[in-house]
Short mmCIF file of C-alpha atoms in Angstrom, two decimals:
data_model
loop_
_atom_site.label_atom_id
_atom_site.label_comp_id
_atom_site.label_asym_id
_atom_site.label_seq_id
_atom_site.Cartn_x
_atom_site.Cartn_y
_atom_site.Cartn_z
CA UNK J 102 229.90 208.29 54.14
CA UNK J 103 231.10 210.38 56.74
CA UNK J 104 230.66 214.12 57.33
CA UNK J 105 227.73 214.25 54.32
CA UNK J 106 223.61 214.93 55.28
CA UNK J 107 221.35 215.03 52.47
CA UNK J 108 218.90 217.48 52.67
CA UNK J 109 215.63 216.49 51.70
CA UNK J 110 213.05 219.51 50.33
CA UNK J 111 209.84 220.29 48.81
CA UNK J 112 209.42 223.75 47.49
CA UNK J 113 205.47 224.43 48.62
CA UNK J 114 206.81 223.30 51.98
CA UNK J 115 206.98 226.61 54.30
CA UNK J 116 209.68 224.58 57.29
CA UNK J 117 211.96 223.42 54.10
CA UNK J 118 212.33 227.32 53.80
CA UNK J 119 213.88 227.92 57.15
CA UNK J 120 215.96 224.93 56.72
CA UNK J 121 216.84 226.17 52.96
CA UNK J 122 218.05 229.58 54.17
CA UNK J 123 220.47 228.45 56.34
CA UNK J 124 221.55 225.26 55.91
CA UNK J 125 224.75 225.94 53.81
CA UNK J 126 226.31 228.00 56.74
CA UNK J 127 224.99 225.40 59.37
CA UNK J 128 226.54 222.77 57.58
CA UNK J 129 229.93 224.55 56.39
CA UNK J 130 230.52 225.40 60.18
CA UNK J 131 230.35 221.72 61.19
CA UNK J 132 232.55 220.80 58.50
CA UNK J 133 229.55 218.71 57.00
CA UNK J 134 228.80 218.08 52.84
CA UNK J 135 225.39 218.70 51.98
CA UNK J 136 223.64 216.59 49.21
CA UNK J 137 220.54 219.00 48.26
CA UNK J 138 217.54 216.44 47.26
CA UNK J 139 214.22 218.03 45.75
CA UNK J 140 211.21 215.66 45.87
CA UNK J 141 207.27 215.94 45.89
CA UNK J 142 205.36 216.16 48.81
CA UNK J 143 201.86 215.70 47.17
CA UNK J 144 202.40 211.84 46.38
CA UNK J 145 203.37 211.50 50.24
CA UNK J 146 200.18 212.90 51.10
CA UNK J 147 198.10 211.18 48.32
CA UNK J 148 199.45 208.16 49.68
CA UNK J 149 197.79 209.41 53.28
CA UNK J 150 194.40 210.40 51.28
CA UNK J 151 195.43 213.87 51.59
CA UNK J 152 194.35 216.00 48.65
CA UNK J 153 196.86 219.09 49.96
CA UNK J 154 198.51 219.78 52.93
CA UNK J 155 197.45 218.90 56.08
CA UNK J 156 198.05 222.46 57.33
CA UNK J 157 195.20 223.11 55.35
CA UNK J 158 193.22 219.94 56.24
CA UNK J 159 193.68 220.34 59.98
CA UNK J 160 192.54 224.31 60.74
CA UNK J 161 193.78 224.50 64.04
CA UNK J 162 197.54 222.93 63.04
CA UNK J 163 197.62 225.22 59.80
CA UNK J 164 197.27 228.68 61.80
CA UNK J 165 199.63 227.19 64.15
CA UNK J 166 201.88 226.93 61.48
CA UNK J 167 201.79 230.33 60.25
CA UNK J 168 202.54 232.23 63.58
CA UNK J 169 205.24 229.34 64.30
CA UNK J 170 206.63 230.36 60.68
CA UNK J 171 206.41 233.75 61.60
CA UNK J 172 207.80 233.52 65.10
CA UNK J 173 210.97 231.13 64.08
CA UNK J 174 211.33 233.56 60.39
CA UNK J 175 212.06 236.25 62.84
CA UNK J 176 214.25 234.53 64.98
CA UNK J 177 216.64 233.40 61.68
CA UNK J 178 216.57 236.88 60.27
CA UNK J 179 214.38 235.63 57.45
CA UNK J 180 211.77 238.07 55.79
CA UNK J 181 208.22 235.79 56.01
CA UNK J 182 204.78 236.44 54.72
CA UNK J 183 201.75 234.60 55.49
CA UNK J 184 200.50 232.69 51.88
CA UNK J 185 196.95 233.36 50.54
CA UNK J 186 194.54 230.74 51.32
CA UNK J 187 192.82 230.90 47.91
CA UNK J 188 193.94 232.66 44.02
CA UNK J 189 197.50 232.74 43.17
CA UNK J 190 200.36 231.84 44.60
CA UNK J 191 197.77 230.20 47.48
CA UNK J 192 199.81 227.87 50.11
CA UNK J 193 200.54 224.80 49.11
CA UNK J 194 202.37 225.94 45.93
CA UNK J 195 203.03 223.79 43.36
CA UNK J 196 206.42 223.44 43.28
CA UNK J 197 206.85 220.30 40.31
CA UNK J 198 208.42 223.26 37.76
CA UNK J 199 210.78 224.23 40.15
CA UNK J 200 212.28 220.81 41.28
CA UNK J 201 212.71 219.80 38.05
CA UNK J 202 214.96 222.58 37.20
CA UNK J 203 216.46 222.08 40.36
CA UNK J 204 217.59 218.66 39.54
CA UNK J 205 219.76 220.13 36.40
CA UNK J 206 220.69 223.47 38.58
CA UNK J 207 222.33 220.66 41.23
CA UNK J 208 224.18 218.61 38.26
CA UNK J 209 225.48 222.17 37.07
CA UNK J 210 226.35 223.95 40.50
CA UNK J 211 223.64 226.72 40.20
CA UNK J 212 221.18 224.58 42.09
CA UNK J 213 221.32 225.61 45.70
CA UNK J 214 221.40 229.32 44.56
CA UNK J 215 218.02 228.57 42.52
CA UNK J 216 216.81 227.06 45.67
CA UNK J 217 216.95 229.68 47.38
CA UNK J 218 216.02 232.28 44.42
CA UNK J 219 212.58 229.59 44.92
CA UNK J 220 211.84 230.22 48.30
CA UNK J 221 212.75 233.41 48.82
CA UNK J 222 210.53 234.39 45.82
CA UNK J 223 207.49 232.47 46.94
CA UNK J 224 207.77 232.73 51.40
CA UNK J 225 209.65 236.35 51.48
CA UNK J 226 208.07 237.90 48.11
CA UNK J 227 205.02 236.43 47.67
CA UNK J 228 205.36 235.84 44.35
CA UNK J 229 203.56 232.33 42.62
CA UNK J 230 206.72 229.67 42.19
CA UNK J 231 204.76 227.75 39.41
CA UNK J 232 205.05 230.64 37.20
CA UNK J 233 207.56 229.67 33.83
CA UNK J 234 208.77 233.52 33.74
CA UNK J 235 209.64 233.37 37.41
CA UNK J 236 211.53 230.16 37.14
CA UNK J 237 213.74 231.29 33.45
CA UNK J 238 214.57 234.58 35.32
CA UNK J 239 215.48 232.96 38.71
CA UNK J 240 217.45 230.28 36.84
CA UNK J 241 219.60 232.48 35.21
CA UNK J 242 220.23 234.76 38.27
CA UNK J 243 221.52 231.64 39.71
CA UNK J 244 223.57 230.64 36.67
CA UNK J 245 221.90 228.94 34.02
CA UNK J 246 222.03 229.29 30.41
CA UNK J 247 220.04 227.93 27.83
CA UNK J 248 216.36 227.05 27.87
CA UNK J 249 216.60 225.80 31.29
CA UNK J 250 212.57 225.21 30.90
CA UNK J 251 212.86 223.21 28.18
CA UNK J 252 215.41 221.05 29.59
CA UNK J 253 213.60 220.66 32.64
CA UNK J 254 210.76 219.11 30.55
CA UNK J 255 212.23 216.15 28.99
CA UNK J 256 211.04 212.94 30.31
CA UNK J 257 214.19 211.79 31.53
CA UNK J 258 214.63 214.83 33.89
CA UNK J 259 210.76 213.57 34.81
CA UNK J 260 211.63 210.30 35.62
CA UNK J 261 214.23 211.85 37.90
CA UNK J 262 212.18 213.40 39.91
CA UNK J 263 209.75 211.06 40.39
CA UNK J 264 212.45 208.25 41.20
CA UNK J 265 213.66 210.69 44.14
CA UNK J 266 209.66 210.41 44.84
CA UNK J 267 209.98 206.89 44.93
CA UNK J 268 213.27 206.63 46.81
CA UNK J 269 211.53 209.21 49.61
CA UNK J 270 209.05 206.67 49.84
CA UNK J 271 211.21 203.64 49.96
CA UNK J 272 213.48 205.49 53.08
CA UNK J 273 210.27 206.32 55.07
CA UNK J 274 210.45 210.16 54.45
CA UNK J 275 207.01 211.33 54.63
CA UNK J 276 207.53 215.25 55.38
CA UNK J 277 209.68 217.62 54.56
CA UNK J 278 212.40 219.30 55.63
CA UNK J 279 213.62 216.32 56.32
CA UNK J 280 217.65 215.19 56.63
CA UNK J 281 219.30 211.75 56.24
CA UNK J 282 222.72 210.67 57.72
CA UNK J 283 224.31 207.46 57.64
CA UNK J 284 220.91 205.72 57.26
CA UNK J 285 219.19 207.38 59.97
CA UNK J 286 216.07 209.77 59.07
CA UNK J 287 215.37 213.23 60.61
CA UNK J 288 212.26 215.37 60.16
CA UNK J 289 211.46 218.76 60.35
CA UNK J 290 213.83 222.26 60.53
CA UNK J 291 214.29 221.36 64.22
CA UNK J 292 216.18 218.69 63.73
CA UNK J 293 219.02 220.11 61.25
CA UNK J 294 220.85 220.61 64.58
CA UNK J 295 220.59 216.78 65.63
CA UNK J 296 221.72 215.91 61.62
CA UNK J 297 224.45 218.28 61.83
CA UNK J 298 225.77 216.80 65.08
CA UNK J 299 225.48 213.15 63.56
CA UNK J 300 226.83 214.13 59.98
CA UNK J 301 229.55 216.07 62.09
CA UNK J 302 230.34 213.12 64.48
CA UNK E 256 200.97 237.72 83.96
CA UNK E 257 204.67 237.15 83.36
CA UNK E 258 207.15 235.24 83.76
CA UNK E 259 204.50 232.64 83.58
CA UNK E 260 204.02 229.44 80.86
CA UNK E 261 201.27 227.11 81.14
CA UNK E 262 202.38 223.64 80.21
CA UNK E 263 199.58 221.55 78.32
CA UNK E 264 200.39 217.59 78.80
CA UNK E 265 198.66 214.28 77.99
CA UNK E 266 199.74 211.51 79.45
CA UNK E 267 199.63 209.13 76.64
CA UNK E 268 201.62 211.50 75.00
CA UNK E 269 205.92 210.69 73.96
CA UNK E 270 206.98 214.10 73.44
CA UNK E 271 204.70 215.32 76.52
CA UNK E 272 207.30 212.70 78.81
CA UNK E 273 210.20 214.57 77.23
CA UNK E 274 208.99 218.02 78.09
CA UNK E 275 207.51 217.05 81.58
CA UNK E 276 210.90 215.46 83.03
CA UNK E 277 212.95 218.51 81.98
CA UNK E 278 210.60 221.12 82.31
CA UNK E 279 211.04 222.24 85.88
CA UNK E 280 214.75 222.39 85.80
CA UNK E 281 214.48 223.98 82.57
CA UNK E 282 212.23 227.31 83.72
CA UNK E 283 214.12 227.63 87.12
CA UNK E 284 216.70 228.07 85.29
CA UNK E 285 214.94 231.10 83.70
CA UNK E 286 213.29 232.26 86.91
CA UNK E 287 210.08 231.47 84.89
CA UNK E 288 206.66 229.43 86.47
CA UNK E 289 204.93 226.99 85.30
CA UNK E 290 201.73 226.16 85.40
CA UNK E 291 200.73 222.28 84.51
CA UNK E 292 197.73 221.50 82.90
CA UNK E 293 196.37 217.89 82.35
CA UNK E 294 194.14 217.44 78.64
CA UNK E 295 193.01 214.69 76.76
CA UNK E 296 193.87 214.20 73.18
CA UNK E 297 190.95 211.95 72.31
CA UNK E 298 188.94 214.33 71.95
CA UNK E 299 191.30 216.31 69.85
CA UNK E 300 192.03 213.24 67.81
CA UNK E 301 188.23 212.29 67.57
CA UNK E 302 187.45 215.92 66.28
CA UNK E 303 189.49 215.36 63.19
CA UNK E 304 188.28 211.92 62.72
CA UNK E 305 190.93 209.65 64.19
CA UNK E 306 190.02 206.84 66.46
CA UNK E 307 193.73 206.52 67.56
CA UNK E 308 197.15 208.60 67.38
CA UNK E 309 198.07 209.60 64.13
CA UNK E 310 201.35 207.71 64.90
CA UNK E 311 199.72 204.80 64.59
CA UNK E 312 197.54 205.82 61.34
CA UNK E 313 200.61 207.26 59.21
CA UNK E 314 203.23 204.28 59.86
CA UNK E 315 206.33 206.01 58.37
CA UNK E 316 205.78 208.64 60.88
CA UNK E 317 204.86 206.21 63.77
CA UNK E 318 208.15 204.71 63.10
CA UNK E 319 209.83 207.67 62.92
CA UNK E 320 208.50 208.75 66.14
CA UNK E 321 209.16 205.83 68.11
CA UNK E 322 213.60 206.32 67.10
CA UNK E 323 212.81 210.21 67.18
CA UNK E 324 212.06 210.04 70.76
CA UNK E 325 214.88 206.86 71.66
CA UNK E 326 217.12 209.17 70.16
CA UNK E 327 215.78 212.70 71.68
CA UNK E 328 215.74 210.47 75.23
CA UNK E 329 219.06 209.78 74.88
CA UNK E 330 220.27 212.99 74.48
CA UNK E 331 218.43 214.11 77.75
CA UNK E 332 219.71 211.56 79.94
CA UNK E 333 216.20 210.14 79.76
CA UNK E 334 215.38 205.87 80.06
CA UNK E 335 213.08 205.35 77.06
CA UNK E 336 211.24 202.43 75.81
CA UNK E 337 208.89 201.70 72.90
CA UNK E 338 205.44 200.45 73.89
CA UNK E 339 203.93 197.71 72.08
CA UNK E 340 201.78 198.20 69.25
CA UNK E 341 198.72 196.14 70.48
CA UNK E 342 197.99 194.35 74.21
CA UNK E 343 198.70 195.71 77.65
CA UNK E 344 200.49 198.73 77.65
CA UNK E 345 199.86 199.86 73.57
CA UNK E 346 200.47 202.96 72.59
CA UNK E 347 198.84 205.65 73.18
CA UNK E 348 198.15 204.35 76.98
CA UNK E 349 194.46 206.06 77.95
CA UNK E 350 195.53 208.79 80.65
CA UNK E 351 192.30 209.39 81.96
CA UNK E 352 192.57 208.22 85.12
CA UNK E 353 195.69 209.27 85.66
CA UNK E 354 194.76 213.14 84.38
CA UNK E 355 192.08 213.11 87.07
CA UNK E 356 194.34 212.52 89.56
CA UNK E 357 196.41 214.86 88.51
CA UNK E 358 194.06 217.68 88.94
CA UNK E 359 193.80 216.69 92.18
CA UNK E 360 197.77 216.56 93.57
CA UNK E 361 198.31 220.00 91.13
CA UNK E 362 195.42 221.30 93.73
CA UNK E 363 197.16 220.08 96.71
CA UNK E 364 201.18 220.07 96.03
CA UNK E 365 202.14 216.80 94.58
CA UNK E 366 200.45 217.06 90.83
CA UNK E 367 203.93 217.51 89.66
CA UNK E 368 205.63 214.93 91.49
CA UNK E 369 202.44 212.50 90.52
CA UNK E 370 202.73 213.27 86.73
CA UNK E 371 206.69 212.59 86.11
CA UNK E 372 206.02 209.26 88.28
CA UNK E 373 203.20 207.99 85.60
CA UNK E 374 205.59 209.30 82.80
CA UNK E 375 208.36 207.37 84.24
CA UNK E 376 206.17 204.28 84.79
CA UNK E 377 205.11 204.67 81.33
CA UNK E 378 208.13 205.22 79.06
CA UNK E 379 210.94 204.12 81.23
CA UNK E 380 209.28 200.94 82.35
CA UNK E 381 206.59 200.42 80.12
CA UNK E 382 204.05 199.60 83.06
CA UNK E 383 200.43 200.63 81.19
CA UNK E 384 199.39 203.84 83.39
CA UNK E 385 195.47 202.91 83.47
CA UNK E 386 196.01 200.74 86.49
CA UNK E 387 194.53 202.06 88.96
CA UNK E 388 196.76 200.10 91.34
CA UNK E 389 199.91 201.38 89.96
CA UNK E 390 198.00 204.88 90.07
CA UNK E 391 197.47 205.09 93.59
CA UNK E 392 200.84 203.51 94.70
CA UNK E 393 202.74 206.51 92.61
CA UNK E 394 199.98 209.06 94.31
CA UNK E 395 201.17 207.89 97.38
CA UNK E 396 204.65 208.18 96.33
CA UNK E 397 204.33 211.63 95.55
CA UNK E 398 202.60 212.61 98.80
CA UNK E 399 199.01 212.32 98.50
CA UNK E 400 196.72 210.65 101.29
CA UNK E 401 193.31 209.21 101.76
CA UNK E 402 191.69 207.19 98.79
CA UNK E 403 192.55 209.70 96.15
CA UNK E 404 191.45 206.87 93.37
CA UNK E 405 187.74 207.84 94.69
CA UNK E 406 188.49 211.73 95.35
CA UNK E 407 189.44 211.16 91.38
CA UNK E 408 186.09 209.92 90.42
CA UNK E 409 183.66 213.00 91.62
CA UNK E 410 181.82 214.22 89.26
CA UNK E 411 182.83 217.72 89.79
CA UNK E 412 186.69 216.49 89.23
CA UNK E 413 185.69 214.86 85.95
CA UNK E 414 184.29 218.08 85.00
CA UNK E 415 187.20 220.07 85.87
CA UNK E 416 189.07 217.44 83.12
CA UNK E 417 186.55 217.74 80.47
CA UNK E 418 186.79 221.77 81.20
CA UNK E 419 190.69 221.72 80.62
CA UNK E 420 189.56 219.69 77.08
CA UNK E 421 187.34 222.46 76.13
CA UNK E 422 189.56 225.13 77.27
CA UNK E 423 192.54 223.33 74.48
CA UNK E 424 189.92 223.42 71.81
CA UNK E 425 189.16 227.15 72.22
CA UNK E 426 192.72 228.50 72.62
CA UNK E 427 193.35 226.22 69.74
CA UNK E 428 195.55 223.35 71.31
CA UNK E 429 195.57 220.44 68.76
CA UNK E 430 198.67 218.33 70.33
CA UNK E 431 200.96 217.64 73.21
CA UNK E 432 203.37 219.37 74.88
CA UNK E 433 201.77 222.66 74.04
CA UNK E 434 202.82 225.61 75.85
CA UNK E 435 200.80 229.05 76.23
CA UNK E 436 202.80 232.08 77.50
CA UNK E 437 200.74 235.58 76.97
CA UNK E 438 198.30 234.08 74.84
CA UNK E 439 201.09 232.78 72.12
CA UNK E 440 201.11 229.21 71.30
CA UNK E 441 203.83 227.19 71.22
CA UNK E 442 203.57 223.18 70.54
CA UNK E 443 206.26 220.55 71.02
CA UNK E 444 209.13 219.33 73.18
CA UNK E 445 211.23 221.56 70.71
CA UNK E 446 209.91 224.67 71.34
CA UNK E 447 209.99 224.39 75.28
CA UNK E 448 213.24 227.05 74.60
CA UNK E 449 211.06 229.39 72.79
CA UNK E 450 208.53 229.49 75.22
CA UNK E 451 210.51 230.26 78.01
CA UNK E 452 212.42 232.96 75.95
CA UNK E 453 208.90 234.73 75.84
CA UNK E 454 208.26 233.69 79.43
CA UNK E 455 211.23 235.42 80.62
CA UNK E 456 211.72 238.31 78.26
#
């Protein structure tokens, strides 16, 4: 299909932020669709042996990471704080609540706008993204009505999810942000550029 | 010191080829220097308990990689090849030799001219850069005299290599390209730009 990227994203994932943020303007200026795909990172890296990120895992990578987020936050304009390592809201968050509710958000156009409402809560705010209240109150700033919690829960939206898990797994996706176009796979916010130019081709 | 980036390379390394065939063009352009400086990844990799390239432990992202880069070499102009996954030649190649060398023609004027040679010989024509033969033709090629295969092998040369190693650990280097400008890190091919942008600011 031509002119359409799907967009691939994890919410504990700090690049899927930058690519979250900005994305819909990218895209809109190239004249490209985008198809907004939640999935799990933590059965990619279970898969590896990882029990959490490897940002954590590898010491010298992870504080890489966090003056790189810093660094390319600043250069987008986007407000950025560093996540505990330990307590609440400590990076990697666990973002299963949230991409469940993201799935119905997508099906009812108030998705993206949660998406956002997600990661600006948890990268620019701070604020713990597996929290119930958070997620209700974002929902409906976005445009949900109803017990969107509830909703969330039922094991059909479950088996959603985890067959967008599965499909990650099946299409070699292994990290996230990550963007496919016609079949072809690219990784990381760096490459959103490279999509957009294929998507836009 | 400004105006100054020190350019961290390995030469078993894909991204490092992409960096280290663009770079100089890329800084004159910003009336920056660079400063090249041969490492070994081994080490790094060893310290975190691989015996090989994570490319080749995590396969979805080894096979990502290996279209990554045929599709980043395209878009620079650059010949690319995959290497082979076992035999002569398998990736990663084992740049020792070829990073002692290189310590000696940075030293004396043709370090540069050396290292895109062995990336060439590597990734555009898949020749397997620990022949020493193939070593000292492309020294030659690049200007140096005398039997610089031997000049290689001092002990006080290895020592200057396994100094550069322990030098990446404690500025906290974990991969290749990385760049340092003013004490910032920056790792990657993609963030070349970046790096120069603090270079030259």
């Amino acid at each position: 299909m031509a002119h359409m990227l799907e967009f691939w994203f994890e919410f504990g994932s700090t690049y899927s932020y930058l690519t979250a943020m900005r994305i819909e303007d990218a895209a809109g200026a190239r004249g490209v669709t985008v198809r907004w795909r939640p999935f799990l990172l933590g059965p990619v890296f279970a898969a590896q042996g990882w029990d959490t990120s490897p940002f954590n895992i590898h010491k010298a990578k992870g504080e890489y990471m966090w003056r790189d987020m810093a660094r390319r936050a600043e250069r987008y304009g986007l407000p950025f704080q560093r996540l505990p390592a330990t307590g609440p809201g400590a990076f990697p968050q666990n973002g299963l609540a949230a991409a469940r509710i993201a799935l119905i958000g997508l099906d009812e156009g108030w998705g993206e706008e949660f998406a956002r409402g997600v990661y600006s809560a948890e990268f620019a705010a701070g604020h713990d993204i597996a929290d119930p209240v958070l997620l209700q109150r974002l929902a409906r700033e976005a445009g949900a009505t109803g017990d969107v919690l509830s909703r969330a829960q039922t094991q059909a939206n479950k088996d959603r999810l985890k067959s967008n898990v599965d499909e990650a797994f099946r299409r070699g996706i292994f990290g996230a942000p990550s963007f496919m176009v016609d079949g072809e796979l690219y990784w990381g916010d760096d490459r959103l550029a490279d999509a957009l130019d294929a998507a836009a081709a």
